[in-house]
Coordinates of C-alpha atoms and ligand atoms in Angstrom, one line a residue:
M8 CA 32.1 -16.4 -33.5
R9 CA 28.6 -17.1 -32.2
V10 CA 27.1 -19.5 -29.6
L11 CA 23.3 -19.9 -29.5
V12 CA 21.4 -21.1 -26.6
L13 CA 17.9 -22.1 -27.8
G14 CA 15.3 -22.0 -25.0
A15 CA 15.8 -20.6 -21.5
G16 CA 14.2 -23.1 -19.2
Y17 CA 16.2 -25.0 -16.6
A18 CA 18.8 -26.3 -19.1
G19 CA 19.0 -23.1 -21.2
L20 CA 19.2 -20.5 -18.5
T21 CA 21.7 -22.4 -16.3
L22 CA 23.8 -23.1 -19.4
A23 CA 23.7 -19.4 -20.6
R24 CA 24.7 -18.2 -17.2
R25 CA 27.7 -20.6 -17.1
L26 CA 28.7 -19.6 -20.6
E27 CA 28.6 -15.9 -19.6
D28 CA 31.4 -16.8 -17.1
R29 CA 33.3 -19.1 -19.4
L30 CA 33.3 -17.7 -22.9
P31 CA 35.7 -14.9 -24.0
P32 CA 33.9 -11.5 -24.1
D33 CA 34.1 -11.2 -27.9
V34 CA 32.2 -14.4 -28.5
D35 CA 28.6 -13.5 -29.4
L36 CA 26.4 -15.3 -26.9
V37 CA 22.7 -15.2 -27.9
V38 CA 19.8 -16.7 -25.9
V39 CA 16.6 -17.2 -27.9
D40 CA 13.3 -17.9 -26.1
E41 CA 9.8 -17.4 -27.2
S42 CA 8.5 -16.3 -23.8
G43 CA 11.3 -13.9 -22.9
E44 CA 11.1 -15.2 -19.4
H45 CA 12.2 -18.1 -17.3
L46 CA 9.5 -20.3 -15.8
V47 CA 10.1 -22.5 -12.8
Q48 CA 8.0 -25.1 -14.4
H49 CA 8.2 -27.6 -11.6
E50 CA 6.1 -25.3 -9.6
V51 CA 3.5 -24.4 -12.3
H52 CA 0.9 -26.8 -10.9
R53 CA 0.7 -24.5 -7.9
V54 CA -0.8 -21.8 -10.0
I55 CA -4.0 -23.9 -10.3
R56 CA -4.7 -23.3 -6.6
R57 CA -2.6 -20.1 -6.0
P58 CA -2.6 -17.9 -9.2
G59 CA -0.8 -15.2 -7.2
I60 CA 2.3 -17.4 -7.1
T61 CA 2.9 -16.7 -10.8
D62 CA 5.1 -13.7 -10.2
A63 CA 7.4 -15.7 -7.8
I64 CA 8.0 -18.5 -10.4
T65 CA 8.7 -16.3 -13.5
A66 CA 11.7 -14.1 -14.1
R67 CA 12.4 -11.8 -17.1
L68 CA 15.5 -13.1 -18.9
E69 CA 17.1 -9.6 -19.0
D70 CA 17.0 -9.6 -15.2
V71 CA 18.8 -12.9 -14.8
L72 CA 21.3 -12.7 -17.7
D73 CA 24.3 -10.4 -17.8
R74 CA 26.2 -10.2 -21.0
A75 CA 24.2 -12.6 -23.2
S76 CA 21.8 -10.9 -25.6
V77 CA 18.2 -12.1 -25.5
R78 CA 16.1 -12.6 -28.6
E79 CA 12.4 -13.0 -27.8
A80 CA 11.4 -15.2 -30.8
R81 CA 10.2 -18.7 -31.7
V82 CA 12.7 -21.1 -33.2
V83 CA 10.9 -22.9 -36.0
D84 CA 13.8 -24.7 -37.7
L85 CA 17.3 -25.9 -37.0
D86 CA 19.4 -26.6 -40.1
R87 CA 22.4 -28.4 -38.8
D88 CA 24.1 -28.6 -42.3
S89 CA 24.1 -24.9 -42.7
R90 CA 24.4 -24.3 -39.0
T91 CA 21.4 -21.8 -39.0
V92 CA 18.2 -21.4 -37.0
S93 CA 15.1 -19.8 -38.4
L94 CA 13.1 -17.5 -36.1
V95 CA 9.6 -16.1 -36.2
D96 CA 8.2 -13.3 -34.1
A97 CA 7.1 -14.8 -30.7
A98 CA 3.6 -13.4 -31.2
A99 CA 3.2 -14.7 -34.8
D100 CA 0.3 -17.1 -35.4
S101 CA 2.1 -19.0 -38.1
D102 CA 5.5 -20.6 -38.2
D103 CA 5.8 -19.7 -41.9
A104 CA 6.6 -16.0 -41.5
V105 CA 10.3 -16.4 -40.8
T106 CA 11.7 -13.0 -39.7
D107 CA 15.3 -13.9 -39.3
T108 CA 17.9 -16.6 -39.9
V109 CA 20.8 -16.7 -37.4
S110 CA 24.0 -18.7 -38.0
Y111 CA 26.0 -20.4 -35.2
D112 CA 29.3 -21.9 -34.5
Y113 CA 27.9 -23.9 -31.6
A114 CA 24.3 -24.3 -30.6
A115 CA 22.6 -25.8 -27.5
V116 CA 19.0 -26.9 -28.1
C117 CA 17.2 -26.4 -24.7
L118 CA 13.7 -26.1 -26.1
G119 CA 12.1 -28.5 -23.6
A120 CA 9.2 -30.6 -24.9
T121 CA 5.6 -30.3 -25.8
T122 CA 2.7 -32.5 -24.6
A123 CA 2.2 -35.8 -26.6
F124 CA -1.4 -36.7 -27.4
Y125 CA -0.4 -39.9 -29.3
G126 CA -3.2 -39.3 -31.8
L127 CA -5.7 -40.5 -29.2
P128 CA -9.1 -39.5 -30.6
G129 CA -10.6 -36.5 -28.8
V130 CA -7.8 -36.1 -26.3
R131 CA -6.2 -33.0 -27.8
E132 CA -9.6 -31.5 -28.4
H133 CA -11.1 -32.1 -24.9
A134 CA -8.1 -32.0 -22.6
T135 CA -6.0 -29.2 -21.2
P136 CA -2.2 -29.9 -21.0
L137 CA 0.0 -28.4 -18.4
K138 CA 3.1 -26.7 -19.6
S139 CA 2.5 -23.0 -18.9
V140 CA 0.9 -20.5 -16.5
S141 CA -1.8 -20.0 -19.0
D142 CA -2.6 -23.8 -19.0
A143 CA -2.7 -23.8 -15.2
L144 CA -5.2 -20.9 -15.2
T145 CA -7.4 -22.7 -17.7
I146 CA -7.3 -25.8 -15.5
R147 CA -8.2 -23.7 -12.5
E148 CA -11.2 -22.0 -14.2
R149 CA -12.6 -25.3 -15.5
F150 CA -12.1 -27.0 -12.1
L151 CA -13.9 -24.2 -10.3
D152 CA -16.9 -24.9 -12.6
V153 CA -16.7 -28.6 -11.6
C154 CA -16.5 -27.6 -7.9
A155 CA -19.6 -25.4 -8.4
S156 CA -21.8 -28.0 -10.0
G157 CA -20.2 -31.3 -8.7
G158 CA -18.6 -33.8 -11.1
T159 CA -15.4 -35.5 -12.0
A160 CA -12.0 -34.2 -13.1
V161 CA -9.7 -36.8 -14.7
V162 CA -6.0 -36.4 -14.9
G163 CA -4.4 -38.6 -17.6
G164 CA -0.9 -39.6 -16.8
A165 CA 0.8 -39.9 -13.3
G166 CA 4.3 -38.6 -14.0
L167 CA 5.7 -35.7 -12.0
S168 CA 3.2 -33.3 -13.4
G169 CA 0.1 -35.5 -13.2
V170 CA 0.6 -36.4 -9.6
Q171 CA 1.1 -32.8 -8.6
V172 CA -1.9 -31.6 -10.6
A173 CA -4.1 -34.1 -8.9
G174 CA -2.8 -33.1 -5.5
E175 CA -3.7 -29.4 -6.3
L176 CA -7.2 -30.3 -7.6
V177 CA -8.3 -32.2 -4.5
A178 CA -6.8 -29.5 -2.2
L179 CA -8.7 -26.8 -4.2
A180 CA -11.9 -28.8 -4.0
E181 CA -11.5 -28.9 -0.2
E182 CA -10.7 -25.2 0.0
E183 CA -13.9 -24.5 -2.0
A184 CA -15.8 -26.8 0.3
A185 CA -17.0 -28.5 -2.9
E186 CA -19.3 -31.4 -2.6
N187 CA -19.6 -34.4 -4.9
V188 CA -16.3 -33.7 -6.7
D189 CA -14.0 -36.6 -7.7
V190 CA -10.5 -36.4 -8.9
V191 CA -9.4 -39.5 -10.8
V192 CA -5.8 -40.3 -12.0
L193 CA -5.4 -42.7 -14.9
E194 CA -2.0 -44.2 -15.5
Q195 CA -1.2 -46.7 -18.2
L196 CA 1.8 -48.2 -16.4
K197 CA 1.7 -50.2 -13.2
S198 CA 2.6 -47.4 -10.8
V199 CA 2.4 -43.7 -10.3
A200 CA 5.7 -41.7 -10.9
P201 CA 6.7 -44.6 -13.2
S202 CA 10.3 -43.5 -13.9
F203 CA 11.2 -43.2 -10.2
P204 CA 12.3 -45.5 -7.4
P205 CA 9.8 -48.0 -6.0
A206 CA 9.7 -46.6 -2.4
F207 CA 9.0 -43.1 -3.8
Q208 CA 6.2 -44.5 -6.0
T209 CA 4.6 -46.2 -3.0
A210 CA 4.7 -43.1 -0.8
V211 CA 3.4 -40.9 -3.7
R212 CA 0.4 -43.2 -4.2
E213 CA -0.3 -43.3 -0.4
S214 CA -0.2 -39.5 -0.3
L215 CA -2.6 -39.2 -3.3
E216 CA -5.0 -41.8 -1.9
E217 CA -5.0 -40.2 1.6
A218 CA -5.9 -36.9 0.0
G219 CA -8.9 -38.5 -1.7
V220 CA -7.6 -39.0 -5.2
D221 CA -8.9 -42.1 -7.0
V222 CA -5.7 -43.6 -8.4
R223 CA -6.1 -46.2 -11.2
T224 CA -2.9 -47.7 -12.6
G225 CA -2.5 -50.1 -15.5
V226 CA -5.4 -48.3 -17.3
T227 CA -4.9 -47.1 -20.8
V228 CA -6.8 -44.1 -22.1
E229 CA -8.1 -44.8 -25.6
R230 CA -10.2 -41.8 -26.5
A231 CA -12.0 -38.8 -24.9
T232 CA -15.4 -37.2 -25.5
A233 CA -16.9 -34.0 -24.1
D234 CA -18.1 -35.8 -21.0
A235 CA -16.1 -39.0 -20.7
V236 CA -12.7 -40.7 -21.0
E237 CA -12.8 -44.2 -22.6
T238 CA -10.2 -46.6 -21.4
D239 CA -9.4 -50.3 -21.8
A240 CA -11.0 -50.8 -18.4
G241 CA -14.3 -49.0 -19.2
T242 CA -15.6 -45.5 -19.5
V243 CA -14.9 -42.9 -16.8
P244 CA -17.3 -39.9 -16.7
A245 CA -15.2 -36.7 -17.0
D246 CA -16.4 -33.1 -16.7
Q247 CA -12.8 -32.0 -17.1
L248 CA -9.7 -33.8 -18.5
V249 CA -6.2 -32.7 -17.8
W250 CA -3.7 -34.5 -20.0
T251 CA -0.1 -35.0 -18.7
G252 CA 0.3 -38.4 -20.4
G253 CA 3.6 -37.8 -22.1
I254 CA 6.0 -35.5 -24.0
T255 CA 7.4 -35.1 -27.4
G256 CA 9.6 -32.7 -29.3
G257 CA 8.3 -29.4 -30.8
P258 CA 8.2 -28.3 -34.4
A259 CA 11.8 -27.0 -34.4
M260 CA 12.9 -30.5 -33.7
D261 CA 10.5 -32.1 -36.3
D262 CA 8.3 -33.1 -33.4
Q263 CA 11.0 -35.5 -32.2
R264 CA 13.1 -35.9 -29.1
P265 CA 16.4 -37.1 -30.6
V266 CA 18.5 -39.5 -28.6
V267 CA 21.8 -38.1 -27.3
R268 CA 24.4 -39.9 -25.3
G269 CA 27.4 -39.2 -23.0
D270 CA 28.5 -35.8 -24.4
L271 CA 24.9 -34.7 -25.3
R272 CA 25.8 -33.8 -28.9
L273 CA 23.8 -34.4 -32.0
D274 CA 26.8 -33.4 -34.1
D275 CA 30.2 -31.6 -33.7
H276 CA 28.5 -28.2 -33.3
T277 CA 25.0 -29.0 -31.8
F278 CA 24.2 -30.1 -28.3
V279 CA 20.8 -31.0 -26.9
L280 CA 20.0 -30.8 -23.2
G281 CA 17.0 -31.3 -21.0
D282 CA 13.6 -32.5 -22.1
A283 CA 14.3 -31.7 -25.7
A284 CA 16.3 -35.0 -26.0
K285 CA 16.0 -38.6 -24.8
T286 CA 19.2 -38.8 -23.0
V287 CA 21.3 -41.9 -22.2
D288 CA 24.2 -40.9 -20.0
A289 CA 27.9 -41.8 -20.2
D290 CA 27.2 -45.0 -18.1
G291 CA 24.3 -46.0 -20.4
E292 CA 21.6 -45.0 -17.9
A293 CA 18.3 -43.5 -19.3
V294 CA 17.8 -40.1 -17.8
P295 CA 14.3 -39.2 -16.7
A296 CA 12.9 -36.0 -18.1
S297 CA 13.2 -33.7 -15.1
A298 CA 14.3 -30.2 -14.0
S299 CA 16.9 -31.8 -11.8
A300 CA 18.6 -33.5 -14.8
A301 CA 18.2 -30.5 -17.1
I302 CA 20.0 -28.2 -14.7
R303 CA 22.9 -30.6 -14.2
M304 CA 23.4 -31.2 -17.9
S305 CA 24.4 -27.6 -18.3
K306 CA 27.7 -28.0 -16.4
P307 CA 29.5 -30.4 -18.7
V308 CA 28.0 -28.7 -21.8
A309 CA 29.2 -25.3 -20.7
A310 CA 32.7 -26.7 -20.1
N311 CA 32.7 -28.5 -23.5
I312 CA 31.4 -25.5 -25.5
A313 CA 34.1 -23.3 -23.9
R314 CA 36.8 -25.9 -24.7
L315 CA 35.7 -26.2 -28.3
V316 CA 35.5 -22.4 -28.8
E317 CA 39.0 -22.1 -27.4
Y318 CA 40.3 -24.9 -29.6
D319 CA 38.7 -23.3 -32.7
R320 CA 40.4 -20.0 -31.9
T321 CA 43.8 -21.1 -30.8
G322 CA 44.2 -24.8 -31.6
S323 CA 45.8 -27.1 -29.1
E324 CA 49.4 -27.9 -28.2
D325 CA 49.1 -31.6 -29.2
G326 CA 47.0 -30.8 -32.3
F327 CA 44.1 -33.0 -31.1
R328 CA 40.5 -31.7 -30.7
P329 CA 39.8 -31.4 -26.9
R330 CA 38.4 -34.3 -25.0
L331 CA 34.8 -33.6 -24.0
E332 CA 33.5 -34.0 -20.4
P333 CA 30.8 -36.7 -20.2
Y334 CA 27.4 -36.2 -18.5
R335 CA 26.6 -38.7 -15.8
F336 CA 23.1 -38.7 -14.3
S337 CA 23.1 -38.1 -10.6
V338 CA 20.6 -36.2 -8.5
P339 CA 20.4 -36.0 -4.7
G340 CA 16.8 -37.3 -4.7
W341 CA 13.2 -36.5 -5.9
I342 CA 10.5 -34.4 -4.4
V343 CA 6.9 -33.9 -5.4
S344 CA 4.1 -32.0 -3.7
V345 CA 0.6 -33.6 -3.3
G346 CA -1.5 -30.6 -2.3
D347 CA -0.3 -29.5 1.1
D348 CA 1.6 -32.8 1.6
A349 CA 4.9 -33.6 -0.2
V350 CA 7.0 -36.7 -0.7
A351 CA 10.8 -36.6 -0.9
Q352 CA 13.3 -39.3 -1.5
V353 CA 16.8 -38.5 -0.3
G354 CA 19.1 -41.4 -0.9
P355 CA 17.2 -44.5 0.2
K356 CA 15.0 -42.6 2.6
V357 CA 11.5 -41.4 1.8
V358 CA 9.9 -38.7 3.9
R359 CA 6.5 -37.0 3.8
G360 CA 4.8 -34.1 5.5
A361 CA 6.4 -30.9 6.8
A362 CA 10.0 -32.0 6.2
A363 CA 9.3 -32.9 2.6
R364 CA 7.3 -29.8 2.1
A365 CA 10.2 -27.6 3.3
M366 CA 12.6 -29.4 1.0
K367 CA 10.3 -28.8 -1.9
A368 CA 10.2 -25.1 -1.2
T369 CA 13.9 -25.0 -0.8
V370 CA 14.5 -26.7 -4.2
G371 CA 12.5 -24.1 -6.1
A372 CA 14.0 -21.2 -4.1
G373 CA 17.5 -22.7 -4.4
H374 CA 17.1 -22.8 -8.2
L375 CA 15.9 -19.2 -8.3
T376 CA 18.8 -18.1 -6.2
T377 CA 21.3 -19.9 -8.4
V378 CA 19.9 -18.1 -11.5
G379 CA 20.1 -14.7 -9.8
A380 CA 16.4 -14.2 -8.9
V381 CA 16.9 -13.9 -5.2
R382 CA 13.8 -11.8 -4.4
K383 CA 11.6 -14.3 -6.3
A384 CA 13.2 -17.1 -4.2
V385 CA 12.1 -15.4 -1.0
D386 CA 8.6 -14.9 -2.4
L387 CA 8.4 -18.6 -3.4
V388 CA 9.5 -19.8 0.0
E389 CA 6.9 -17.6 1.7
A390 CA 4.2 -18.8 -0.7
E391 CA 5.1 -22.5 -0.4
L392 CA 5.5 -22.5 3.4
G393 CA 2.4 -20.6 4.0
N394 CA 3.8 -17.3 5.4
G395 CA 1.5 -14.8 3.8
R396 CA 0.3 -17.6 1.5
R397 CA -3.0 -16.0 1.1
G398 CA -1.2 -12.8 0.0
A399 CA 0.6 -14.7 -2.6
A400 CA -2.5 -16.6 -3.6
D401 CA -5.3 -14.2 -3.9
Ligands
LIG529 C1 3.5 -29.5 -13.5 C2 4.9 -30.0 -13.6 C3 5.5 -30.4 -12.5 C4 6.9 -30.8 -12.6 N1 7.5 -31.2 -11.4 C5 8.8 -31.6 -11.5 C6 9.5 -31.9 -10.3 O1 8.9 -31.8 -9.2 N2 10.8 -32.2 -10.4 C7 11.5 -32.2 -11.6 O2 12.7 -32.5 -11.6 N3 10.8 -32.0 -12.7 C8 9.5 -31.6 -12.7 N4 8.8 -31.4 -13.9 C9 9.5 -31.5 -15.2 C10 10.4 -30.3 -15.5 O3 9.6 -29.1 -15.4 C11 11.0 -30.5 -16.9 O4 11.6 -31.7 -17.0 C12 11.9 -29.3 -17.2 O5 11.2 -28.1 -17.3 C13 12.8 -29.5 -18.4 O6 13.6 -28.4 -18.5 P1 14.1 -27.9 -19.9 O7 15.1 -26.8 -19.7 O8 14.5 -29.0 -20.8 O9 12.8 -27.3 -20.6 P2 11.8 -26.2 -20.1 O10 11.9 -25.9 -18.7 O11 10.5 -26.6 -20.6 O12 12.3 -24.9 -21.0 C14 12.1 -24.8 -22.4 C15 12.3 -23.3 -22.7 O13 12.3 -23.2 -24.2 C16 11.4 -22.2 -24.6 N5 10.9 -22.7 -25.9 C17 10.2 -23.8 -26.2 N6 10.0 -23.9 -27.5 C18 10.5 -22.8 -28.0 C19 10.7 -22.4 -29.4 N7 10.2 -23.1 -30.4 N8 11.4 -21.2 -29.6 C20 11.9 -20.5 -28.6 N9 11.7 -20.9 -27.3 C21 11.1 -22.0 -27.0 C22 10.3 -22.2 -23.5 O14 9.7 -20.8 -23.5 C23 11.1 -22.5 -22.3 O15 11.6 -21.3 -21.7 C24 7.5 -30.9 -13.8 C25 6.8 -30.5 -15.0 C26 5.5 -30.0 -14.9 C27 4.8 -29.6 -16.2

């Protein structure tokens, strides 16, 4: 019997570690990830200003998994009828050269999402997305050029990633003592951090504006050229464009994020967790795409896969298939960094400054500790809170 975990981000790695504890030892547990490492993606914007933090926010999967076997490969197709996935070599240029087809009894799709460009003319061509360390380094290089010559960097989209990128860019401009550099955030909806509570949105906007970011909400990007972003409110000159305007599914999911509900299943044998799906929880609440939610989804899914595996092997006393645990969205709060500031919402209370910044460092470090990367957790706290930050940075 085989259980496949596809993708080892927040959802996949936490799920795989839970399954290592819960599945009988003779069940083949395989984790497939194209990078072979876990990225603490909610800190990847920090790499723009502090490339040296990369080591603290990445962990080799072999180092944080125990009995699961790791396949470093790209999932290019999921065939739910035959219960197989097609893999290509992680380094392959084309998705056509399938090297292996792996069957499964249960699969958990935790492949995250890719950046959505919505077919906006010129945006894919002229913008840099932010999903990986390599994207962050590209953004850094381009922004240092803007700092050297003066100009405008535009960030399209003010979700969790856009807000935090803008915060890093203004802070980097200040560290470079750059003159005549503007950072503009364009957001189609009426507020920044649109999926989050109103008090949090207000505090995030204040923090961005105090840092010197030009925040424009209710503005829709229509196209991009080499030196400008055209919007429904006029043309914004842009020497650099970072695009964090939305997410969609990757090729293995036919470029879709399917909708899953309470038990996070697409069918009797296939679960989808994290950003890979649009999730509506057991109470009918839409779940924001976030690391916090992805991590918490792994708990009921691990319990449910373990129950189904046991049922398939031994049946049940009453002859019924096991009842599955529902997923209910609940997080303690939200935290974003804005350069050296941070904004945290804990319950109804919103805090900024040193307290929020300490919480932000603790969240990333807490996650690394939970997944077994304790040394990395210490490095991340040191880098985030400034102890030896230059060491981590330069
Ligand atoms: C800059 C930035 C800042 C953010 N800040 C926050 C924040 O402050 N708080 C918060 O809650 N969320 C934040 N987020 C959102 C958060 O990072 C995502 O919601 C989260 O990563 C989703 O987790 P996941 O496990 O679904 O996917 P991911 O973490 O994206 O993991 C997907 C995994 O699948 C692998 N993979 C992808 N495709 C394939 C394939 N075809 N084959 C094999 N492997 C594949 C990848 O290598 C990766 O390891 C931020 C995101 C960004 C980009």
